[in-house]
Coordinates of C-alpha atoms in Angstrom, one line a residue:
Chain A
M1 CA -20.0 -7.8 5.4
S2 CA -23.3 -9.1 5.6
H3 CA -22.7 -12.1 2.9
T4 CA -19.8 -13.5 5.1
T5 CA -21.7 -13.8 7.7
T6 CA -25.1 -15.4 6.3
H7 CA -22.9 -18.1 3.9
A8 CA -22.5 -21.8 4.4
I9 CA -19.0 -22.8 6.0
S10 CA -18.0 -24.8 3.7
P11 CA -17.8 -28.8 4.8
E12 CA -14.1 -28.8 3.5
F13 CA -13.6 -25.4 5.8
N14 CA -15.6 -27.1 8.7
L15 CA -13.2 -30.4 8.4
I16 CA -10.0 -27.6 9.1
S17 CA -12.0 -26.1 11.8
D18 CA -11.6 -29.2 13.4
W19 CA -8.2 -29.6 13.4
I20 CA -7.0 -25.7 14.9
S21 CA -6.8 -25.1 18.3
P22 CA -8.4 -22.2 20.2
N23 CA -6.0 -18.6 20.0
S24 CA -4.0 -20.0 16.8
R25 CA -2.0 -17.8 15.1
V26 CA -2.9 -18.3 11.5
L27 CA -1.4 -17.8 7.8
D28 CA -3.4 -18.5 4.8
L29 CA -2.1 -18.7 1.6
G30 CA -4.0 -18.4 -1.6
C31 CA -7.7 -16.9 0.9
G32 CA -9.7 -16.3 -2.0
D33 CA -12.3 -13.8 -0.7
G34 CA -10.5 -14.2 3.0
K35 CA -14.0 -16.6 4.3
L36 CA -12.2 -19.4 5.9
L37 CA -9.7 -16.7 8.5
T38 CA -13.5 -14.8 8.7
H39 CA -14.7 -18.8 10.2
L40 CA -11.4 -19.3 11.6
M41 CA -11.8 -16.2 14.0
K42 CA -14.6 -16.7 14.3
S43 CA -15.0 -20.2 15.4
K44 CA -11.2 -20.3 17.1
Q45 CA -10.5 -17.0 18.0
V46 CA -7.9 -17.2 15.4
S47 CA -5.2 -13.7 15.1
G48 CA -2.6 -13.6 11.5
Y49 CA -3.1 -13.2 7.7
G50 CA -5.0 -14.1 4.4
M51 CA -1.7 -14.2 1.2
E52 CA -3.5 -13.7 -1.6
I53 CA -2.9 -12.9 -5.7
D54 CA -5.9 -11.8 -7.5
A55 CA -6.7 -8.2 -7.2
Q56 CA -10.4 -9.0 -6.9
K57 CA -10.6 -11.4 -4.2
N58 CA -7.9 -8.9 -2.8
I59 CA -10.3 -6.9 -2.9
A60 CA -13.3 -9.1 -1.2
A61 CA -10.6 -10.0 1.9
I62 CA -10.2 -6.6 2.8
Q63 CA -14.3 -6.2 3.3
A64 CA -14.4 -9.4 5.1
G65 CA -12.1 -7.8 7.1
I66 CA -8.9 -9.5 7.6
N67 CA -5.3 -8.4 7.9
V68 CA -4.8 -9.6 3.6
I69 CA -1.1 -9.4 1.7
H70 CA -1.5 -9.4 -2.0
S71 CA 1.1 -11.5 -2.9
N72 CA 2.4 -14.2 -5.4
L73 CA 3.3 -17.3 -3.2
D74 CA 6.0 -18.1 -7.2
N75 CA 7.9 -15.8 -5.0
H76 CA 9.1 -17.3 -1.8
D77 CA 7.5 -14.1 -0.1
L78 CA 6.6 -16.6 3.3
T79 CA 9.8 -16.3 3.7
H80 CA 10.5 -12.9 2.1
Y81 CA 8.2 -11.5 5.1
F82 CA 8.1 -13.9 7.9
D83 CA 10.7 -15.4 10.0
A84 CA 11.1 -18.9 10.9
D85 CA 7.9 -20.7 13.0
S86 CA 5.7 -17.9 12.7
F87 CA 2.7 -19.8 13.5
D88 CA 0.7 -22.7 14.2
F89 CA -0.9 -23.2 11.5
V90 CA -0.1 -22.3 7.7
I91 CA -3.0 -23.2 5.4
M92 CA -2.9 -23.4 1.7
T93 CA -6.6 -25.3 0.4
Q94 CA -6.7 -25.9 -3.0
A95 CA -4.0 -24.6 -3.8
L96 CA -0.6 -26.3 -3.2
Q97 CA -1.3 -27.7 -7.9
V98 CA -1.2 -23.8 -8.9
V99 CA 2.3 -22.6 -8.0
K100 CA 5.4 -23.4 -9.5
R101 CA 7.3 -25.8 -7.1
P102 CA 4.7 -26.7 -4.5
D103 CA 7.2 -29.2 -3.3
E104 CA 10.1 -25.9 -1.8
L105 CA 6.5 -24.0 -1.4
L106 CA 6.1 -26.7 0.7
D107 CA 9.9 -26.1 3.1
D108 CA 8.8 -22.2 3.6
M109 CA 5.1 -23.2 5.0
L110 CA 6.8 -25.8 6.8
A111 CA 9.8 -23.4 8.1
I112 CA 7.6 -20.3 9.0
G113 CA 5.4 -22.3 10.9
K114 CA 5.0 -25.2 12.6
Q115 CA 2.0 -26.8 11.4
S116 CA 0.0 -26.9 7.2
I117 CA -2.2 -27.8 6.8
I118 CA -3.5 -28.4 3.5
T119 CA -5.7 -29.3 1.0
F120 CA -5.5 -31.0 -2.5
P121 CA -8.3 -32.3 -5.0
N122 CA -6.9 -35.7 -5.8
F123 CA -5.0 -37.1 -9.6
G124 CA -5.6 -40.4 -8.3
H125 CA -9.3 -41.1 -8.2
W126 CA -10.9 -43.3 -10.7
R127 CA -12.8 -41.3 -12.8
M128 CA -9.1 -39.8 -13.5
R129 CA -7.6 -43.1 -13.8
A130 CA -11.3 -44.2 -16.2
Q131 CA -11.2 -41.2 -18.0
L132 CA -7.4 -41.3 -19.6
V133 CA -7.5 -45.2 -19.9
L134 CA -10.9 -45.6 -21.5
Q135 CA -10.8 -42.6 -23.2
G136 CA -6.9 -41.2 -24.5
R137 CA -7.4 -37.8 -22.2
M138 CA -7.0 -36.1 -19.7
P139 CA -9.5 -36.2 -17.9
E140 CA -12.4 -33.6 -16.8
T141 CA -13.7 -32.9 -14.0
E142 CA -16.3 -31.5 -10.9
T143 CA -13.3 -30.4 -8.9
L144 CA -10.8 -30.0 -11.4
P145 CA -13.0 -28.4 -14.2
Y146 CA -10.1 -27.2 -16.8
H147 CA -9.1 -28.9 -20.3
W148 CA -5.9 -29.7 -20.7
Y149 CA -4.1 -26.3 -21.9
D150 CA -6.0 -23.3 -19.5
T151 CA -6.3 -25.5 -16.3
P152 CA -4.1 -23.8 -13.3
N153 CA -3.5 -26.6 -12.1
I154 CA -0.2 -27.4 -13.2
H155 CA 0.9 -30.0 -10.4
L156 CA -1.3 -32.7 -10.0
C157 CA -0.7 -35.1 -7.7
T158 CA -2.4 -38.5 -6.7
F159 CA -2.5 -38.3 -2.4
N160 CA 0.3 -41.4 -2.8
D161 CA 2.0 -38.5 -5.3
F162 CA 2.3 -35.8 -1.6
E163 CA 2.6 -39.1 1.4
D164 CA 6.4 -40.2 -1.3
L165 CA 6.9 -36.0 -0.9
C166 CA 5.6 -36.3 2.2
E167 CA 8.4 -38.9 3.6
S168 CA 11.5 -37.3 1.2
K169 CA 11.7 -33.8 2.8
G170 CA 10.9 -35.5 6.8
I171 CA 7.4 -34.9 6.5
E172 CA 5.3 -36.4 9.1
V173 CA 1.5 -36.7 7.9
V174 CA -0.2 -35.6 11.6
E175 CA -3.7 -35.7 10.5
R176 CA -5.1 -36.8 7.4
A177 CA -9.0 -36.8 6.0
V178 CA -10.1 -38.4 2.4
V179 CA -13.4 -37.2 1.2
N180 CA -15.6 -36.8 -2.1
S181 CA -16.8 -33.5 -4.5
E182 CA -19.2 -32.8 -1.1
H183 CA -16.7 -33.3 1.2
R184 CA -18.6 -36.6 2.5
S185 CA -16.3 -39.8 3.5
T186 CA -16.9 -43.4 3.2
L187 CA -15.5 -46.7 4.5
G188 CA -14.8 -47.1 0.9
M189 CA -12.4 -43.9 1.0
R190 CA -11.1 -44.5 4.1
L191 CA -10.0 -47.7 2.6
L192 CA -9.6 -46.8 -0.7
P193 CA -8.3 -42.8 -0.5
N194 CA -6.1 -43.3 -3.3
L195 CA -9.2 -44.3 -4.9
L196 CA -12.2 -43.5 -4.2
G197 CA -11.4 -39.8 -2.4
E198 CA -11.9 -36.6 -4.3
V199 CA -10.2 -34.0 -2.4
A200 CA -7.7 -34.9 1.1
L201 CA -7.2 -32.4 3.6
Y202 CA -4.1 -33.5 4.9
K203 CA -2.1 -31.7 8.4
V204 CA 1.2 -31.9 8.0
Q205 CA 4.4 -30.9 9.8
K206 CA 8.9 -31.4 10.1
K207 CA 9.9 -34.9 11.8
R208 CA 10.7 -34.1 14.8
A209 CA 15.1 -35.5 14.7
Chain B
M1 CA -26.1 21.7 -8.5
I2 CA -22.9 24.3 -8.3
P3 CA -21.1 23.0 -5.5
T4 CA -19.4 25.1 -2.3
P5 CA -16.2 26.8 -2.5
T6 CA -14.2 25.5 0.1
I7 CA -12.7 27.8 2.3
P8 CA -8.8 27.3 3.9
Q9 CA -9.2 28.4 7.0
I10 CA -5.6 29.7 9.3
L11 CA -4.5 28.4 12.4
Q12 CA -2.1 30.5 14.4
V13 CA 0.7 28.6 17.0
D14 CA 2.0 31.0 19.3
K15 CA 3.8 28.0 20.7
P16 CA 7.2 27.7 20.1
L17 CA 8.1 24.5 17.4
Q18 CA 10.5 23.2 19.0
M19 CA 12.8 21.5 15.6
V20 CA 14.3 18.1 15.1
S21 CA 17.3 21.2 13.7
G22 CA 18.0 22.7 16.7
A23 CA 16.0 25.4 15.3
T24 CA 12.9 26.7 17.1
L25 CA 10.1 28.1 15.2
P26 CA 7.8 30.9 17.9
R27 CA 5.2 31.2 16.0
Y28 CA 3.7 29.8 13.4
E29 CA 0.7 28.8 11.1
L30 CA -1.0 26.3 9.8
I31 CA -3.1 26.5 6.5
Y32 CA -5.9 24.1 6.8
E33 CA -9.2 22.3 4.5
T34 CA -11.4 20.8 6.0
Y35 CA -14.9 18.5 4.2
G36 CA -17.4 16.8 5.5
E37 CA -18.8 17.0 10.1
L38 CA -17.2 16.0 12.9
N39 CA -19.4 14.0 15.0
A40 CA -20.4 13.9 18.7
D41 CA -17.3 12.2 19.8
A42 CA -15.1 13.6 17.5
S43 CA -14.6 10.3 16.1
N44 CA -14.4 10.5 12.2
A45 CA -11.8 12.3 11.8
I46 CA -10.0 11.6 8.8
L47 CA -5.7 13.5 8.1
I48 CA -4.5 13.7 4.6
C49 CA -1.1 14.0 4.5
H50 CA 0.2 15.6 0.8
A51 CA 2.9 15.1 -1.5
L52 CA 5.9 17.1 -1.5
S53 CA 4.2 20.2 -4.7
G54 CA 0.6 19.0 -2.8
D55 CA -0.9 21.1 -0.4
H56 CA -4.0 21.6 1.4
H57 CA -6.2 21.6 -1.8
V58 CA -6.6 18.0 -1.4
A59 CA -10.4 18.2 -2.5
G60 CA -13.7 19.6 -3.7
V61 CA -13.5 22.8 -5.5
D62 CA -12.0 26.1 -4.7
A63 CA -13.2 29.9 -5.7
D64 CA -11.3 30.4 -8.6
G65 CA -12.9 26.6 -9.6
K66 CA -10.2 25.3 -9.0
P67 CA -10.1 20.4 -7.9
G68 CA -8.5 19.7 -4.9
W69 CA -4.9 17.3 -5.8
W70 CA -7.2 14.0 -4.5
D71 CA -10.5 14.7 -5.3
G72 CA -11.4 11.7 -7.6
Y73 CA -11.2 9.4 -3.9
I74 CA -12.5 11.6 -1.2
G75 CA -15.9 13.2 -0.9
P76 CA -18.9 11.5 -0.8
G77 CA -20.1 8.7 -2.3
K78 CA -16.0 8.4 -3.3
P79 CA -13.4 6.2 -1.3
I80 CA -12.8 8.6 1.7
D81 CA -16.7 9.7 2.4
T82 CA -16.6 12.0 3.3
D83 CA -20.6 12.4 3.6
Q84 CA -18.9 9.8 7.2
F85 CA -16.2 10.7 7.4
F86 CA -14.4 15.1 8.8
V87 CA -11.1 15.3 6.3
V88 CA -8.3 17.7 8.3
C89 CA -5.9 18.3 5.2
S90 CA -3.3 21.1 5.7
N91 CA -0.6 22.2 3.7
N92 CA 2.7 22.1 5.4
L93 CA 5.9 24.3 7.7
G94 CA 7.9 24.9 5.2
G95 CA 5.0 25.1 2.3
C96 CA 4.6 27.9 -0.2
R97 CA 0.8 27.2 0.0
G98 CA -0.7 29.5 3.4
S99 CA 1.4 27.3 5.3
T100 CA 4.2 29.6 7.8
G101 CA 6.9 29.3 5.1
P102 CA 10.3 30.1 3.4
T103 CA 8.2 33.3 1.2
S104 CA 6.6 34.0 5.5
I105 CA 7.7 37.3 7.2
N106 CA 10.5 36.3 9.8
P107 CA 9.1 38.0 13.3
D108 CA 13.2 38.4 13.9
N109 CA 14.0 40.6 11.9
G110 CA 10.9 41.8 9.4
R111 CA 12.4 40.3 6.4
I112 CA 11.1 37.3 4.0
Y113 CA 12.4 33.8 5.4
G114 CA 13.9 33.2 1.8
P115 CA 16.7 31.0 2.7
D116 CA 16.7 30.9 6.6
F117 CA 13.9 29.4 6.8
P118 CA 15.0 26.5 8.8
I119 CA 16.1 22.7 7.6
V120 CA 12.1 20.6 8.4
T121 CA 11.4 17.3 8.5
C122 CA 8.9 15.0 8.6
R123 CA 8.4 15.3 12.3
D124 CA 8.3 18.7 12.4
W125 CA 5.2 18.7 10.4
V126 CA 4.3 15.3 12.5
N127 CA 4.4 17.7 16.1
S128 CA 2.9 21.2 13.9
Q129 CA 0.3 19.0 13.1
N130 CA -0.6 17.4 16.6
E131 CA -1.2 21.1 18.0
L132 CA -3.8 21.7 14.9
R133 CA -5.4 18.4 15.8
Q134 CA -5.8 20.0 19.0
H135 CA -6.9 23.2 18.1
L136 CA -9.6 20.8 15.5
G137 CA -10.5 18.5 20.0
I138 CA -9.7 16.0 17.6
E139 CA -8.4 12.8 20.0
Q140 CA -7.6 10.8 18.0
W141 CA -7.7 10.1 14.1
A142 CA -9.8 7.3 12.5
A143 CA -7.4 7.5 10.1
L144 CA -4.4 9.1 8.1
V145 CA -4.0 8.8 4.6
G146 CA -0.8 9.6 3.0
G147 CA 0.1 9.1 -1.1
S148 CA 4.3 9.0 -1.5
M149 CA 5.8 12.5 1.4
G150 CA 2.8 12.1 2.4
G151 CA 2.5 8.0 2.7
M152 CA 6.1 9.2 5.2
Q153 CA 4.2 11.0 7.5
V154 CA 1.8 8.7 7.7
L155 CA 4.1 6.3 9.8
Q156 CA 6.5 9.7 11.4
W157 CA 2.3 10.0 12.1
A158 CA 2.3 6.6 13.8
I159 CA 5.4 6.1 14.8
D160 CA 5.6 9.2 17.1
Y161 CA 2.0 9.4 18.2
P162 CA 0.8 6.4 19.1
E163 CA -2.1 6.7 20.9
K164 CA -3.5 9.0 18.1
V165 CA -3.9 7.4 15.2
R166 CA -6.8 4.2 14.9
H167 CA -5.6 3.7 11.4
A168 CA -2.6 4.2 8.7
V169 CA -3.0 4.5 5.1
V170 CA 0.9 4.9 3.4
I171 CA 0.6 4.8 -0.4
A172 CA 2.8 4.5 -3.1
A173 CA 5.3 5.7 -0.1
A174 CA 8.8 4.5 1.8
P175 CA 10.8 4.1 4.8
K176 CA 14.0 5.9 4.2
L177 CA 14.7 7.1 0.5
S178 CA 17.3 5.3 -1.4
A179 CA 21.0 7.2 -3.0
Q180 CA 19.3 7.4 -6.6
N181 CA 16.5 8.8 -4.5
I182 CA 18.2 11.2 -2.5
A183 CA 20.8 11.6 -5.9
F184 CA 17.8 13.1 -7.6
N185 CA 17.1 15.5 -4.9
E186 CA 20.6 16.9 -5.9
V187 CA 20.5 17.6 -8.8
A188 CA 17.3 18.7 -9.2
R189 CA 19.0 21.2 -5.9
R190 CA 21.6 21.7 -7.4
A191 CA 19.1 23.2 -10.6
I192 CA 17.7 25.9 -8.7
M193 CA 21.2 26.3 -5.9
S194 CA 22.7 26.9 -9.7
D195 CA 20.9 29.8 -11.3
P196 CA 21.3 32.5 -11.2
E197 CA 17.7 34.8 -11.0
F198 CA 18.3 32.3 -7.2
H199 CA 20.2 35.2 -5.7
N200 CA 21.3 32.8 -2.3
G201 CA 17.9 32.4 -1.5
R202 CA 17.0 35.8 -2.2
F203 CA 15.0 36.4 -5.1
I204 CA 11.5 37.0 -4.0
E205 CA 13.7 40.6 -3.3
A206 CA 15.4 41.1 -6.4
G207 CA 12.0 41.2 -7.3
T208 CA 12.9 37.6 -9.0
T209 CA 12.7 33.5 -9.6
P210 CA 15.3 31.1 -10.3
K211 CA 12.1 29.9 -13.0
T212 CA 14.6 28.3 -15.1
G213 CA 16.3 26.0 -12.3
L214 CA 12.8 24.9 -11.5
A215 CA 11.7 24.0 -13.6
L216 CA 14.5 22.0 -14.3
A217 CA 13.7 20.3 -11.1
R218 CA 11.2 19.9 -12.0
M219 CA 10.9 18.4 -15.5
L220 CA 13.8 15.5 -13.5
G221 CA 10.8 15.1 -11.2
H222 CA 8.1 14.9 -13.7
L223 CA 10.7 12.2 -14.8
T224 CA 10.6 10.3 -11.4
Y225 CA 6.8 9.8 -11.3
L226 CA 6.3 8.5 -14.5
S227 CA 6.8 5.0 -15.9
D228 CA 9.0 3.5 -19.7
D229 CA 6.1 1.8 -21.2
M230 CA 3.4 5.5 -20.0
M231 CA 5.9 7.0 -21.2
G232 CA 7.0 4.5 -24.6
N233 CA 2.9 4.6 -24.7
K234 CA 1.1 8.0 -24.8
F235 CA 5.0 10.0 -26.1
G236 CA 7.3 7.0 -28.0
R237 CA 9.5 9.1 -30.0
E238 CA 6.8 11.2 -32.3
L239 CA 7.9 14.1 -33.7
R240 CA 6.5 17.4 -32.6
E241 CA 7.1 19.4 -35.7
G242 CA 6.3 15.7 -38.0
K243 CA 10.3 15.5 -39.1
L244 CA 13.8 16.1 -37.2
Q245 CA 14.8 18.9 -37.3
Y246 CA 18.0 18.6 -36.7
N247 CA 19.0 20.9 -33.5
Y248 CA 18.8 21.6 -30.1
E249 CA 14.8 22.9 -30.9
V250 CA 12.2 21.2 -29.9
E251 CA 12.1 18.2 -31.3
F252 CA 10.4 15.0 -29.9
Q253 CA 7.0 15.4 -28.2
V254 CA 8.6 14.2 -24.9
E255 CA 10.4 16.5 -25.1
S256 CA 8.0 19.3 -25.6
Y257 CA 5.9 17.8 -22.9
L258 CA 8.4 18.1 -20.2
R259 CA 9.0 21.7 -20.5
Y260 CA 5.8 22.6 -20.1
Q261 CA 5.6 20.5 -16.6
G262 CA 8.5 22.8 -16.0
E263 CA 7.2 25.9 -17.3
K264 CA 4.3 25.0 -15.6
F265 CA 4.8 24.5 -11.8
A266 CA 7.2 27.2 -12.3
T267 CA 5.3 30.0 -14.1
K268 CA 2.0 29.9 -13.6
Q269 CA 1.4 27.4 -10.8
N270 CA 3.9 29.7 -8.9
F271 CA 6.0 27.0 -6.2
D272 CA 8.3 28.6 -4.2
A273 CA 11.4 27.8 -5.2
N274 CA 13.1 27.8 -1.0
T275 CA 9.8 25.6 -0.2
Y276 CA 11.0 23.0 -3.9
L277 CA 14.8 22.8 -1.6
L278 CA 13.3 22.4 2.0
M279 CA 10.8 19.5 0.8
T280 CA 12.5 17.4 -1.2
K281 CA 15.4 17.7 2.1
A282 CA 12.5 16.5 4.2
L283 CA 13.1 13.9 2.5
D284 CA 16.1 12.6 2.4
Y285 CA 16.4 13.1 6.0
F286 CA 13.1 10.9 6.1
D287 CA 14.7 7.7 8.3
P288 CA 12.3 6.8 10.8
A289 CA 14.7 3.1 11.8
A290 CA 18.0 5.4 11.9
E291 CA 17.5 6.1 16.0
Y292 CA 16.5 2.0 16.5
E293 CA 20.1 1.1 15.0
H294 CA 19.1 0.9 11.6
D295 CA 15.7 -1.5 12.6
L296 CA 12.5 -0.3 10.9
S297 CA 10.7 -3.2 12.7
A298 CA 12.1 -2.0 15.9
A299 CA 11.1 1.8 14.9
L300 CA 7.9 0.8 14.4
A301 CA 7.4 -1.4 17.8
K302 CA 5.3 0.8 19.6
A303 CA 3.0 2.0 16.8
T304 CA -0.3 0.4 17.3
A305 CA -1.8 1.5 14.2
K306 CA -3.9 -0.7 11.8
F307 CA -1.8 0.2 8.6
L308 CA -3.2 -0.3 4.5
V309 CA -0.2 -0.8 2.5
V310 CA -0.3 0.1 -1.0
S311 CA 2.4 0.1 -4.2
F312 CA 1.9 0.4 -7.4
T313 CA 4.4 -2.5 -9.9
S314 CA 5.2 0.3 -12.2
D315 CA 7.1 2.9 -10.0
W316 CA 10.8 3.3 -9.8
R317 CA 10.7 6.5 -8.0
F318 CA 9.4 4.3 -4.8
S319 CA 8.6 0.5 -6.1
P320 CA 6.8 -1.8 -4.4
Q321 CA 10.2 -2.9 -2.7
R322 CA 9.9 -0.4 -0.6
S323 CA 6.6 -0.4 0.0
H324 CA 7.4 -4.7 1.0
E325 CA 10.3 -3.0 4.0
I326 CA 6.9 -1.8 5.8
V327 CA 4.5 -4.1 5.4
K328 CA 7.9 -6.8 6.4
A329 CA 7.9 -4.2 9.8
L330 CA 4.5 -4.2 10.3
L331 CA 4.1 -8.4 10.0
D332 CA 6.9 -8.9 12.1
N333 CA 6.0 -7.3 14.8
D334 CA 2.5 -8.9 14.7
A335 CA 0.6 -5.5 13.1
D336 CA -2.9 -5.6 12.2
V337 CA -1.6 -4.8 8.6
S338 CA -3.1 -5.5 4.9
Y339 CA -1.4 -5.3 1.9
A340 CA -2.2 -4.2 -2.3
E341 CA 0.7 -4.0 -5.0
V342 CA -2.0 -2.9 -7.6
T343 CA -0.8 -3.1 -12.0
S344 CA -0.2 -0.3 -13.1
E345 CA 0.9 1.6 -15.7
H346 CA 1.4 5.0 -14.9
G347 CA 4.7 5.1 -12.0
H348 CA 4.4 7.2 -9.2
D349 CA 1.8 9.2 -10.4
A350 CA -0.4 6.0 -10.2
F351 CA -1.4 7.5 -6.3
L352 CA -3.6 10.4 -7.6
L353 CA -5.1 8.2 -10.4
P354 CA -8.4 6.8 -11.6
N355 CA -7.2 2.1 -11.0
A356 CA -10.7 -0.1 -10.6
H357 CA -8.0 -2.0 -7.6
Y358 CA -6.8 0.5 -6.0
E359 CA -10.2 2.2 -5.5
G360 CA -12.1 -1.4 -4.8
V361 CA -9.2 -1.5 -2.3
F362 CA -8.9 1.9 -0.9
R363 CA -13.2 1.5 -0.7
A364 CA -13.0 -0.9 1.0
Y365 CA -10.8 -0.5 4.1
M366 CA -12.6 2.7 4.8
A367 CA -15.7 1.2 5.0
R368 CA -13.8 -0.5 7.1
V369 CA -12.0 2.4 9.4
A370 CA -15.7 3.6 9.0
A371 CA -17.7 0.6 10.6
E372 CA -15.9 0.8 13.5
L373 CA -17.2 4.3 13.8
P374 CA -20.6 4.8 16.5
Q375 CA -23.8 4.2 14.6
G376 CA -25.7 7.0 13.7
D377 CA -23.3 8.3 12.2
S378 CA -23.7 7.1 9.3
K379 CA -26.3 8.2 6.2

C-alpha cells in the first residue's frame, strides 16, 4: 500500500479535492487504481465507492483499500445499483469521452448524485484545430495520444459542446476550471478557454426548478 | 519436502440443536481441519464454507495423499495465506464425510439415520458452526469465505451473527435459488429417489446404494457447473470411436465425460445419496430475505461485515446478475463492499480453478484482511 501514499497526487486531483466538502459521500466512476478516492478519503474524510471496468485496475483498487465495484458504465449500472441522491458527489475523471452515451451517463450521474465533477480533454484546443485544418488529419497530442482507429475516446467534445449539452439538459455549471496538460491555468485559458484550455474540470448540478 | 498430512479433528457437541424445521438434534459431531496457527488474540481465524459436495478437507494433503478441494487458493503464500491466517473448515451437518448426518447412528433408536435425518438449512449449519467457533476460542472470525452454497452460508453468517464476522467473501453465490435452480435440484432428487436401490432411504441397511440415481443426479448437477462454451471447446461433437455407431452406447466424448463424473461420484467417492438430497433441499430453502418481506436489503441491514463479492461471466447456475442482487442490497445499506466480475469460460466451476483476475482480487482482498491483524503476526 506504500506506493499510493508516496506517489505525488496529480494537480487535477488537488483541484477536485478543493471542490469536495469534508465527510461527503463520493462515487468515483472509472476510479482506476483508486488513487483519487484514497486521496479524498485522507484529505476530506469522504466515504463511498469506486467503479472500474478494467480487471487489473479492479485488483489495484482493492489493494489500495477502497470499495470498488467492477462494472461497465455503458450498462446503466449506476441507476441499477444506486437510489436517487445517494451521493454528494459523483466524480468522473477523463472518462466521459470513452463511454457509449455520455449524455445518458450524465443523466444517471445527476440522478444518483447531488453534484457531479467531470473532467475531460478539450477537442477544441488550438492544437487539435491546427492539426485538422493544416494537416487534414485527426489530431494526436499528449493529452490524446491515440490514432483515430485505436482510440478509446469515441465521444470527444469541446468545452462549448459540453456546456451546450448541459444547457439543453437543464444542467447548471457550478464551477469550472480550465488547465493545460500540466494542470496549470493561465490568463489566456481563462479568456479563451475553448481555444487554449487542454483539460476542463466541471462541477455541475441539476438546475433547481 | 513432503508436507505433513492434514489430520481432521472432531468436535462433539452435547448441546441440543434446535433446527429451523422444528426438529431437535440432541447431540452431534462436526469434523473439521485447521491450517496455520491461531494468533495470541485469536483475531486471525478464517472459516471456509464448502459447496454442495465439498467437505472439511479444503487445503493441504490428507493421509491418503489427496489435496484439499481448494488447495490452489489456501496455503502458505497463497491468497488465503496460512502463514498469516488460522484457517478452519468443517463438514456441514447432514454431510457424509464425518460430521453427523444420514450415515450416522440415531441415538434415539440405535439405527442409521438414513431418511430420518432432519432436514437441515443454512441457518442450522451456521448455528452448529458457531459452536465450533466457541470451542476454538474465536470471538470473531477475521473472515468467512465460501463459494456457491458456501457463499450462501457466508451470507447467513453475516446476517445471523453480525458481530462475529469481520469480513465476508461471497463467491459465485446467489441470495436465493431461482425456479430453474430448484427445478434442477428436483430432477436430481427424483433420479435418486426413483432408483430401486434407494429403498426409501434405507439403502445402507439393505446393503446397497442407489448408484444409478446418484450418478444421474451428479451428471445433471455437473452440467450446471459447466458453460456451453467450455463444453463446446473441450468436447465439441468429438466421437469416442471416431465414427457414428447408430446405437445407444456412449458415442460422443461429452457423454463419456459425464458418465465418468457420475460414476466417480457415486462409487469411487462414495457420496451418500441422503446427504445429496439434504444438501439440495438446504439450497432450495435458502432465502434470507423471506423473513424480511422478501427485501434482501432489509435482511442485510444487520450485517456489519465488510464484503467481497465475486462472480464469473459464464456461470449460468449462479450468474453475475445474482451477485449483482447481493451487491445492490449491500450498497443499499452503505456497506463496505467490493465486487469483481471475473471473465472465465469455466462456468460455475470457475470458482475452484486458477484465474489471474480472480486470484489477484482474492489475494488483494485477503491482504487487506491480514493488514488489520495486530503487528508481528504476519511473517
